Amino acid sequence: MKPKTNHTKQTFAIAIRPVLDGLTMYFHESNSALLKKGSAANRVFLSLIIMVALFMTGCNNSPKSLSSGAYTTAVAKTDTPATVLSPVIPGDVQIPAGTKVSPIVFFNDYSWKIFVALTWPAKQGERGVADSSKKITDPGPRVFETYKTVSEVFQPDASEPSDWNVYDAKNPAHITPAFGEIVLGSYNHLDFLGQAGMVAGELNGPVATSNDKYTMVLTGYNENEFNEIKGKKWFLKVNLKDGLRFQNGAIDVKTAWMDMEGLSDAKRARYYTTMAWVMNQDPKGDFKYTKRLVGLVGMHIVQKTPTRPQWIWSTYEQVDNISGEEGAETPYNYNRAGADTADITGPNPNVLLPSLTWPAKFYNLSRAKPINQYTKMANARYQKALKDAGSVGAILQAGNDTVAHSPQ
C-alpha cells in the first residue's frame, strides 16, 4: 500500500496551504459542536502529527559547526525546554542566550505549547478563552474552534462583521451556530475546498480523502487580529492599498477536516471529531447544509511575535493521513491501494474551475521530506506528557516543513 514516493511531487501540504496565503486570498475576495464523546472524555484530539513550519531567518543561535551527535548531546542537557501542558498561549519562542542547542529545538517546543493551548477546552460563552479550570482531556469545544471564522469576517456585501463574541447567521449556512460550532462551507461554494496558491486570488484544486470526499478547510482569527481587521476596516479592499501590518500576538488557525462517513467507530476514535454544519458535497449542486460528523486531519497555527515579525508557522497532521508513518493505521486518509488509484506526479488533477467532479477523484499523496530528528525528540517528550495526562498522544509522530516566505 506504499505509494511511489520517488515520483510523487505533491504532499498533504496542498490540503492545508499556509494560512496567511489564504488570508491574502480572502482579502482579495472579500469585496465582491458538539464534541463526539468517546472513551476517556474524547482524548483523541492529540492524535496529530506536528510538522513545525519555521521561518528561520534571523536566528543567531544556530551552531552550524556542531555535528548532529553534538546537537543530540546538547539537547539532553539543561537547555532542554520544560515539557508543559498549559492553557496559556506562549507569546514567543524562547531561545536561551548563548545556547549551543539548535534553535529548532526551541521552535518545536513553542509549537507544541501553542498547540496544547489552542486545543484546550474553551470557557463557555467566551470566544478564544481557555477554561483553566478544566484539563486538556475534558470535553467541550476547543479554543481554536471559537475563533472568528473567515466567513464571519468577510461578508459578500462587504458589511462590517459582528463583534468578537457574537454568533449570528452571517455565514454560508445562514444559521446561528451554538457556541463552538463550526460551519464548513463558503459563500461561493468553492473556496473552503480549494487552497490558496502562489498567485493572490487564485485557488489550487482540492484534495480528496480515501472515502471520496473533498478535504474541507476553515480559517479562524484570534481576538487580537480580528479587532484590528474590524477596527481598521481591513475587510474593505479600499483600505488595503498601502498594505497592512498586524500587531504582535495576532494568531491565525487554519484547520483541515474530513467527512467521517464510512469510517468504523474504532477508526473514528483516533480523531478529534465534532458535529459541524457542512455543505453537502453533491453532484447535483445541492448547496444545503446539514450536521455531519467531521474529523480533524490537519492544522496550521501562525503567530506574529516580537522576535519573529515574519510570523512563526507550525503545521500538524493526523497520524493516519499517509502510509509509512510510525503508528499509522489503515485506512489511510490520503493513500490507498487499488488499480483505480494513481499517484499525483504533477499538478493536482482536481481543479475547482470550471467545475469539480463528484464524487471526488482520489489520488495518492506521500511525504516528500524526512522528519527532522529534533522534532521527533520534542514529539517524544510531549507524547509522554499527553499519555500521562490521559491522551492518546502515543500515536503521535513528528515531521517538518519550511516556509520560504512570510507576509507581515
XYZ file of N, CA, C and O in Angstrom, residues 23 30 53 65 89 95 112 125 127 147 236 265 270 299 309 362 369 384 407:
76
model
N -5.184 34.098 3.860
C -5.629 35.409 4.306
C -5.566 36.412 3.168
O -6.481 37.194 2.947
N -12.944 39.473 -0.504
C -13.950 39.962 0.436
C -14.803 41.086 -0.127
O -15.859 41.351 0.417
N 6.602 24.312 10.942
C 6.944 25.097 9.756
C 7.562 26.401 10.221
O 6.873 27.303 10.641
N 28.510 24.657 13.345
C 29.709 23.848 13.430
C 29.507 22.550 14.190
O 30.323 21.648 14.121
N -1.199 30.585 26.106
C -0.570 30.688 24.781
C 0.804 31.327 24.922
O 0.920 32.428 25.485
N 14.608 31.305 23.150
C 15.915 30.709 22.864
C 16.910 31.277 23.861
O 17.216 32.474 23.831
N 4.612 23.018 20.135
C 3.819 22.111 20.970
C 3.014 22.890 22.003
O 1.849 22.588 22.263
N -19.059 30.443 26.508
C -19.570 31.784 26.272
C -18.523 32.835 25.988
O -18.871 33.981 25.685
N -15.413 33.525 23.517
C -14.649 33.085 22.361
C -13.155 33.348 22.563
O -12.748 34.412 23.017
N -12.624 30.722 17.552
C -12.075 31.897 16.877
C -13.062 32.392 15.809
O -13.889 31.648 15.302
N -12.368 45.777 3.921
C -12.661 46.509 2.684
C -11.385 46.645 1.856
O -10.342 47.084 2.349
N -16.259 2.876 13.970
C -16.194 3.563 15.262
C -14.778 3.542 15.812
O -14.317 4.530 16.402
N -9.812 7.578 16.691
C -8.435 8.038 16.567
C -8.354 9.522 16.159
O -7.270 10.046 15.969
N -3.718 20.991 10.613
C -3.849 22.294 11.248
C -2.592 23.129 10.982
O -1.479 22.617 10.995
N 8.818 38.951 13.523
C 7.786 39.733 12.823
C 7.337 39.071 11.535
O 6.311 39.452 10.970
N -9.890 10.524 -6.296
C -8.830 10.309 -5.308
C -7.486 10.055 -5.976
O -7.383 9.315 -6.948
N 9.600 15.058 2.334
C 10.785 15.386 3.119
C 10.845 14.524 4.365
O 9.816 14.251 4.988
N 4.750 11.560 25.751
C 4.729 11.003 27.100
C 3.861 11.852 28.026
O 3.051 11.322 28.806
N 4.353 36.899 4.970
C 3.713 38.213 4.963
C 3.833 38.875 6.327
O 4.033 38.213 7.342
